[in-house]
CSV table of C-alpha atoms in Angstrom, one decimal:
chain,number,residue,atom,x,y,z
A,111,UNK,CA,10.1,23.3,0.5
A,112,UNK,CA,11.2,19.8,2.0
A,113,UNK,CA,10.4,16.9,4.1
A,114,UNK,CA,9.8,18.5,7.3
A,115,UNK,CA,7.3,20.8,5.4
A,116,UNK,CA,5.4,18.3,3.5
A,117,UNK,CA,5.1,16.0,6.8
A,118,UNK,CA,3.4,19.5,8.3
A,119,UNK,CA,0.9,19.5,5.3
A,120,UNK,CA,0.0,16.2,5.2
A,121,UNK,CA,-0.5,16.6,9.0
A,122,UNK,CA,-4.0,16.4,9.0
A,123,UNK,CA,-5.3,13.4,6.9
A,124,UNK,CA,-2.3,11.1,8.9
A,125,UNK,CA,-4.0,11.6,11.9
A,126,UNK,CA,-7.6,11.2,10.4
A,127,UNK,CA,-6.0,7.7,9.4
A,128,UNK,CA,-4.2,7.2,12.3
A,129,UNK,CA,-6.9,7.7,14.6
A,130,UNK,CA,-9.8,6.1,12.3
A,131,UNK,CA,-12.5,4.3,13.6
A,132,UNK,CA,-12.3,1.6,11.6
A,133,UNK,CA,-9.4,-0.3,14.1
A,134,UNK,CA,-11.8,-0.5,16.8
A,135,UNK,CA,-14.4,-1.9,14.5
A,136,UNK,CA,-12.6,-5.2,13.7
A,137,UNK,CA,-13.7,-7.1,16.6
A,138,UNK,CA,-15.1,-10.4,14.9
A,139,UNK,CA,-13.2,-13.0,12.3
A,140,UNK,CA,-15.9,-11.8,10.2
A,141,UNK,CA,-15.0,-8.2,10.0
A,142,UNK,CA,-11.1,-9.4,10.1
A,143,UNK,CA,-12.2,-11.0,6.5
A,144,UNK,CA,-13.7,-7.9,5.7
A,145,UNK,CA,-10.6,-5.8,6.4
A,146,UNK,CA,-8.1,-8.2,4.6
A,147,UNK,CA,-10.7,-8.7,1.4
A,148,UNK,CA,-10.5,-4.9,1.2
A,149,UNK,CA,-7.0,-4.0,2.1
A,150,UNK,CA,-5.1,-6.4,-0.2
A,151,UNK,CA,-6.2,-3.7,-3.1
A,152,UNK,CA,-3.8,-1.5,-1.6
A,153,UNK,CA,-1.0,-4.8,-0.9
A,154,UNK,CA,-1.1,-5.3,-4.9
A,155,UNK,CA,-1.1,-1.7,-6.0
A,156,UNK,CA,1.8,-0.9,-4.2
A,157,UNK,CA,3.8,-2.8,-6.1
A,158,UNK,CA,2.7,-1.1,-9.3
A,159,UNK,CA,3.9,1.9,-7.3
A,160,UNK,CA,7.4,0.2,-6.9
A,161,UNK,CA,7.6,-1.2,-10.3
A,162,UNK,CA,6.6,2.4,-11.9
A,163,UNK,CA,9.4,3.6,-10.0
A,164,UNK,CA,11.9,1.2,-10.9
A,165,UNK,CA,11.0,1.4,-14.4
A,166,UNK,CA,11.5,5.1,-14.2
A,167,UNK,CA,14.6,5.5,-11.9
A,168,UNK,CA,16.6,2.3,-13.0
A,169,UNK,CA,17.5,0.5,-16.4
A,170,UNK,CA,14.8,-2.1,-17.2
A,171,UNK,CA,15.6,-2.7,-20.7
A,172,UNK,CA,18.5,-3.9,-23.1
A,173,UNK,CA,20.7,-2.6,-23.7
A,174,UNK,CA,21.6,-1.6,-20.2
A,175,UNK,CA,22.6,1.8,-19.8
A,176,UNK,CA,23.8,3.7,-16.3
A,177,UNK,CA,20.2,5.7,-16.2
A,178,UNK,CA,20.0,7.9,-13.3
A,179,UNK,CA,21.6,8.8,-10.0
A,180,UNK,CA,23.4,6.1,-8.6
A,181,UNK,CA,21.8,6.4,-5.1
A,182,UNK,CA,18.0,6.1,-6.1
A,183,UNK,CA,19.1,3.5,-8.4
A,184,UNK,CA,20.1,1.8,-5.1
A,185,UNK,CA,17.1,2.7,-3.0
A,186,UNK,CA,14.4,1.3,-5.3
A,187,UNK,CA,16.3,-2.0,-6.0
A,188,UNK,CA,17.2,-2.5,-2.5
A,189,UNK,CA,13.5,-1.6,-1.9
A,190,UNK,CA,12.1,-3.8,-4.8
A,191,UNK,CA,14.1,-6.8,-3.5
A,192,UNK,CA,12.6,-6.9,-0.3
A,193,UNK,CA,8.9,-5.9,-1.7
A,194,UNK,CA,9.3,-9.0,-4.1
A,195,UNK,CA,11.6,-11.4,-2.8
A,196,UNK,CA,11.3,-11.4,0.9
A,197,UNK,CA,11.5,-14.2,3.4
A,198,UNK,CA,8.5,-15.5,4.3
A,199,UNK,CA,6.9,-17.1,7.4
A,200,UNK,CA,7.8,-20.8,6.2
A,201,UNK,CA,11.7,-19.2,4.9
A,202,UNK,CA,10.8,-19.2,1.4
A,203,UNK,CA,10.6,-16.4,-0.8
A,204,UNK,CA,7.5,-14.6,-1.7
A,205,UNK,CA,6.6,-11.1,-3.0
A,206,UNK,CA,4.6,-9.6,0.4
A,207,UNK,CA,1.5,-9.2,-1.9
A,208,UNK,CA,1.4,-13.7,-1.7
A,209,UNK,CA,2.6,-13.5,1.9
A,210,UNK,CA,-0.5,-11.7,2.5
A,211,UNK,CA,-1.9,-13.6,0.0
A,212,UNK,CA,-0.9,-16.9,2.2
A,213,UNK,CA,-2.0,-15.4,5.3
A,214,UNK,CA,-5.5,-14.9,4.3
A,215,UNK,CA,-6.2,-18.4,3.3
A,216,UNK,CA,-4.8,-19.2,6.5
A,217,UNK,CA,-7.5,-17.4,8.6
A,218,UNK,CA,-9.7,-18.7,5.9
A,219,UNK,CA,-10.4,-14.8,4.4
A,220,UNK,CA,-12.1,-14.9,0.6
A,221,UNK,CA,-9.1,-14.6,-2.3
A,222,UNK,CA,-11.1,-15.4,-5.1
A,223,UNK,CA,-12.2,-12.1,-5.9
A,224,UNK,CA,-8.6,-10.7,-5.7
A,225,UNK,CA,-7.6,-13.6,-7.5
A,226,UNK,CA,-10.3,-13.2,-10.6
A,227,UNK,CA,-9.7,-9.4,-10.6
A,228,UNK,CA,-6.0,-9.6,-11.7
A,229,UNK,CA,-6.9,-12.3,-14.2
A,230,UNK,CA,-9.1,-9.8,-15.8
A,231,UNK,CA,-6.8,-7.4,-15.9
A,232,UNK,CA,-4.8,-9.9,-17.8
A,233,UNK,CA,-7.3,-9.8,-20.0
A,234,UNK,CA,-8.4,-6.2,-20.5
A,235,UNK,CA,-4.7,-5.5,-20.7
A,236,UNK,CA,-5.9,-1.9,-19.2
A,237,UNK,CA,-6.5,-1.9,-15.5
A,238,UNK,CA,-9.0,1.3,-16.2
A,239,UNK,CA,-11.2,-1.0,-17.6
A,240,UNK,CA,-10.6,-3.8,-15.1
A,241,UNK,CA,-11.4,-1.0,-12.1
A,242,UNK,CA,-14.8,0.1,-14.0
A,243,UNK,CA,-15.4,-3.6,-14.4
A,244,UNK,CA,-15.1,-4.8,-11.3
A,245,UNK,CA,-17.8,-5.0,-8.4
A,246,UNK,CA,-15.6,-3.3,-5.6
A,247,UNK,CA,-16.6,-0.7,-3.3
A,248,UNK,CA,-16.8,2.7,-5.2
A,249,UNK,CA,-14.1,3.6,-2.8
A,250,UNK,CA,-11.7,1.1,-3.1
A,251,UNK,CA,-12.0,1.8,-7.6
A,252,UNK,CA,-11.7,5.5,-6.7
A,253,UNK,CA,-8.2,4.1,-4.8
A,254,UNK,CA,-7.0,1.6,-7.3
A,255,UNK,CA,-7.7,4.5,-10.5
A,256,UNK,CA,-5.6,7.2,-8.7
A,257,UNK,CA,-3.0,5.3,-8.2
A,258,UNK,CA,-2.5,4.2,-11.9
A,259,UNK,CA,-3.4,7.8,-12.9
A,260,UNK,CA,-0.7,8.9,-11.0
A,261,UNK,CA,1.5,5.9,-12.7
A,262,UNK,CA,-0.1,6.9,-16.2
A,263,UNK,CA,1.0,10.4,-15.4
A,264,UNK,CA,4.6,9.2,-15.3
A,265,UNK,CA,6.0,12.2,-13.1
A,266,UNK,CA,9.0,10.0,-10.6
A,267,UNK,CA,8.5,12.9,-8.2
A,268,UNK,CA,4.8,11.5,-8.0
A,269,UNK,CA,5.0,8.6,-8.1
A,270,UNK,CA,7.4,8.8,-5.4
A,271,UNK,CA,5.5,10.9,-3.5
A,272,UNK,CA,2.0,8.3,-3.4
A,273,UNK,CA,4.2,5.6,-3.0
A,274,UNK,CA,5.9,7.4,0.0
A,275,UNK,CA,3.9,9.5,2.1
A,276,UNK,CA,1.1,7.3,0.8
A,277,UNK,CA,2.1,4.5,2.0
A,278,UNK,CA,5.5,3.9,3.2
A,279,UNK,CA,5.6,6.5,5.8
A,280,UNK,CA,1.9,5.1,7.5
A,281,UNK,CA,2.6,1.3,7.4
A,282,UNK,CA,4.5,1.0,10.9
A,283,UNK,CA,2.2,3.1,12.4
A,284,UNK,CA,-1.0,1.9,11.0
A,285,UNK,CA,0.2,-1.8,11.3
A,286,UNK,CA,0.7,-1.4,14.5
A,287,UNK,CA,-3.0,-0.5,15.7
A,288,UNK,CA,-4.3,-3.4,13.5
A,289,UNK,CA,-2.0,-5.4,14.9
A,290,UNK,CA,-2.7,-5.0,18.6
A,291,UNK,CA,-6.8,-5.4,17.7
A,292,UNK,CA,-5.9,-8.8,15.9
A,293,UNK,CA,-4.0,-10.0,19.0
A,294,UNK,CA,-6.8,-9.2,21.6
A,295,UNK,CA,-9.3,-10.0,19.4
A,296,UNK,CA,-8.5,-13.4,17.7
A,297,UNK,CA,-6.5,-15.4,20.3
A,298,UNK,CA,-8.1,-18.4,18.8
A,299,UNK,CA,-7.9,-17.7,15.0
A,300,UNK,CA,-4.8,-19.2,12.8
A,301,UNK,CA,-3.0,-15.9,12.4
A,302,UNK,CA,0.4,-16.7,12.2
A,303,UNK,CA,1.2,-15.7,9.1
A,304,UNK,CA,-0.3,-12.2,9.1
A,305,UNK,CA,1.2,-11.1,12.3
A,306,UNK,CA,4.3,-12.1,10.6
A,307,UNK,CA,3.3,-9.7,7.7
A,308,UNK,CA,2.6,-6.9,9.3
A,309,UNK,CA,5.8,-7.3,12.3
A,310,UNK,CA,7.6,-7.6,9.0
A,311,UNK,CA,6.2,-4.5,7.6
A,312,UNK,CA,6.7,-2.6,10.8
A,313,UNK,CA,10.7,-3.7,10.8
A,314,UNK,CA,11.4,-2.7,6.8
A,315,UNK,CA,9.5,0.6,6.8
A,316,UNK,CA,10.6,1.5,10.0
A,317,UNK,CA,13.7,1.0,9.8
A,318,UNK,CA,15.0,0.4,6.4
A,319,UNK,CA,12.2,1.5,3.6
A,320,UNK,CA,10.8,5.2,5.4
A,321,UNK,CA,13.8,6.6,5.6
A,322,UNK,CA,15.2,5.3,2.5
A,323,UNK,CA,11.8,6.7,0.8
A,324,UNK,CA,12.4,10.0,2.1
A,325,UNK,CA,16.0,10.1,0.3
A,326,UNK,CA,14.4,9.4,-2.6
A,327,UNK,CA,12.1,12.4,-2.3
A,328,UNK,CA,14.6,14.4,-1.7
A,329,UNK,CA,17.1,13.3,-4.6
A,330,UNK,CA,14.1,13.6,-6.9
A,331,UNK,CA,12.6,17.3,-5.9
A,332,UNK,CA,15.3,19.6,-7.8
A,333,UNK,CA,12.5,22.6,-7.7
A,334,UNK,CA,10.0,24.3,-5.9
A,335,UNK,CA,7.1,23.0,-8.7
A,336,UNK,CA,8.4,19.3,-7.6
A,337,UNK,CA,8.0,19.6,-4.3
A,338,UNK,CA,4.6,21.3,-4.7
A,339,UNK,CA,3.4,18.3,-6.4
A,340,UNK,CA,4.5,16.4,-3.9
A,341,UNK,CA,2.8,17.9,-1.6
A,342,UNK,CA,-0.6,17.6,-3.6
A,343,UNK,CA,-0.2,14.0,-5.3
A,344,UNK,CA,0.4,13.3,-1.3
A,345,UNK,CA,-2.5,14.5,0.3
A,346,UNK,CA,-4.7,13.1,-2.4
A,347,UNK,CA,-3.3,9.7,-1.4
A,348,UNK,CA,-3.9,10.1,2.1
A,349,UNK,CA,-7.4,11.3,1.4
A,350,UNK,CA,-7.9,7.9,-1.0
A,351,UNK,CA,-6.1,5.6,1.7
A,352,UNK,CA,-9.0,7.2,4.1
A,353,UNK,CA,-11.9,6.7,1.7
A,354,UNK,CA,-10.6,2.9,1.9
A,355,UNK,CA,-11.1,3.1,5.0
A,356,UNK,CA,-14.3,4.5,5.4
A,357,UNK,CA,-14.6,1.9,2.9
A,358,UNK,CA,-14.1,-1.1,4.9
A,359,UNK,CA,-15.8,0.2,7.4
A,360,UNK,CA,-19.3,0.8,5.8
A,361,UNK,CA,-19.0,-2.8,4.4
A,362,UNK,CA,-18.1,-4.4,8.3
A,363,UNK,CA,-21.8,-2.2,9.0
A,364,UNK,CA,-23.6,-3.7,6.3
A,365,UNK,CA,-22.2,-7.2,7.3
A,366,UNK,CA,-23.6,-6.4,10.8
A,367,UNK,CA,-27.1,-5.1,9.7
A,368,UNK,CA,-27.2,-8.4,7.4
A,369,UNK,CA,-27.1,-10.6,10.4
């Protein structure tokens, strides 16, 4: 197996998310705030994604020692640099889970419940019981617990693969559709600082983090059982990133019957 022939499994649930209704739904500031109270869920986990990998791929500990291949060693710092230390809209430094962050408040979006779900999960110290805890969609805890199952599970090759064709691979593409809503949409709205977050998104994965993902893959499938997995752990993330989705969507419905 390899990347071609995981791209041809996965076929199916891109385009579901590619073509989902929910981008045509986001037609009010209201259901803009919906979207970003939802999707920063998936801004944080990713970098649990990263992090997993980096801890598994690279020497986090003391006393150093060369663990590894060289070249993923290089892909997921290179990565994991730009994921937490990139230039934001103002040229200062942020992780892109506080750019987003930033760009919320900006068009005035809710962070509070973000903000008191991470400090509980400083003080469960287990995110399984922060996610059963919490008062989020059943769709969005059935999104955050796969991905730390999959982290809990430990496999790189998984890890990898949610973090990849979960994620890195859709971001230009799905960025992209959001984007050109928020533009028609919201000509009056403060949005400077997300349409810098997503162009930004759009330039790295495009360009720099999809392909560089893919190596990774590749490097990190030695047998035919590893790539299987892949193929699996990938299309269960696609089908979570589309129950988000559906999701945000339901909630944007409510919203609308409410008023």
């Amino acid at each position: 197996m390899n990347i071609q022939e995981i791209n041809q499994s996965i076929s199916h649930q891109k385009n579901q998310l590619l073509n989902h209704s929910l981008y045509e739904k986001v037609k009010t500031i209201e259901d803009l705030h919906r979207f970003l109270e939802n999707h920063i869920y998936a801004v944080w986990d990713f970098m649990s994604l990263l992090k997993a990998l980096q801890n598994k791929l690279t020497c986090t500990t003391t006393p150093w020692l060369p663990v590894g291949n060289p070249e993923i060693r290089y892909l997921i710092n290179e990565i994991v640099v730009a994921e937490e230390t990139d230039l934001a809209f103002d040229g200062s430094r942020q992780s892109h889970f506080e750019m987003y962050l930033d760009a919320m408040q900006e068009c005035g979006a809710n962070t509070s419940t973000i903000t008191a779900f991470l400090e509980n999960v400083k003080t469960t110290q287990n995110i399984f019981v922060s996610i059963k805890q919490s008062d989020l969609h059943p769709n969005v805890k059935a999104f955050l617990d796969f991905t730390f199952r999959v982290i809990e599970e430990g496999k790189p090759h998984q890890i990898a693969a949610a973090f990849t064709f979960g994620r890195e691979d859709l971001i230009p593409s799905m960025f992209t559709e959001i984007l050109k809503n928020f533009q028609t949409n919201f000509p009056e709205t403060k949005l400077d600082k997300l349409v810098y977050y997503f162009e930004r998104h759009i330039e790295l994965d495009a360009d720099e983090h999809g392909p560089m993902a893919m190596q990774m893959i590749t490097e990190l499938c030695d047998t035919e059982t590893k790539w299987k997995e892949v193929k699996e752990i990938s299309i269960q993330a696609l089908e979570k990133r589309i129950g988000l989705w559906d999701a945000i969507e339901t909630e944007m419905k409510q919203k609308l019957e409410l008023v």
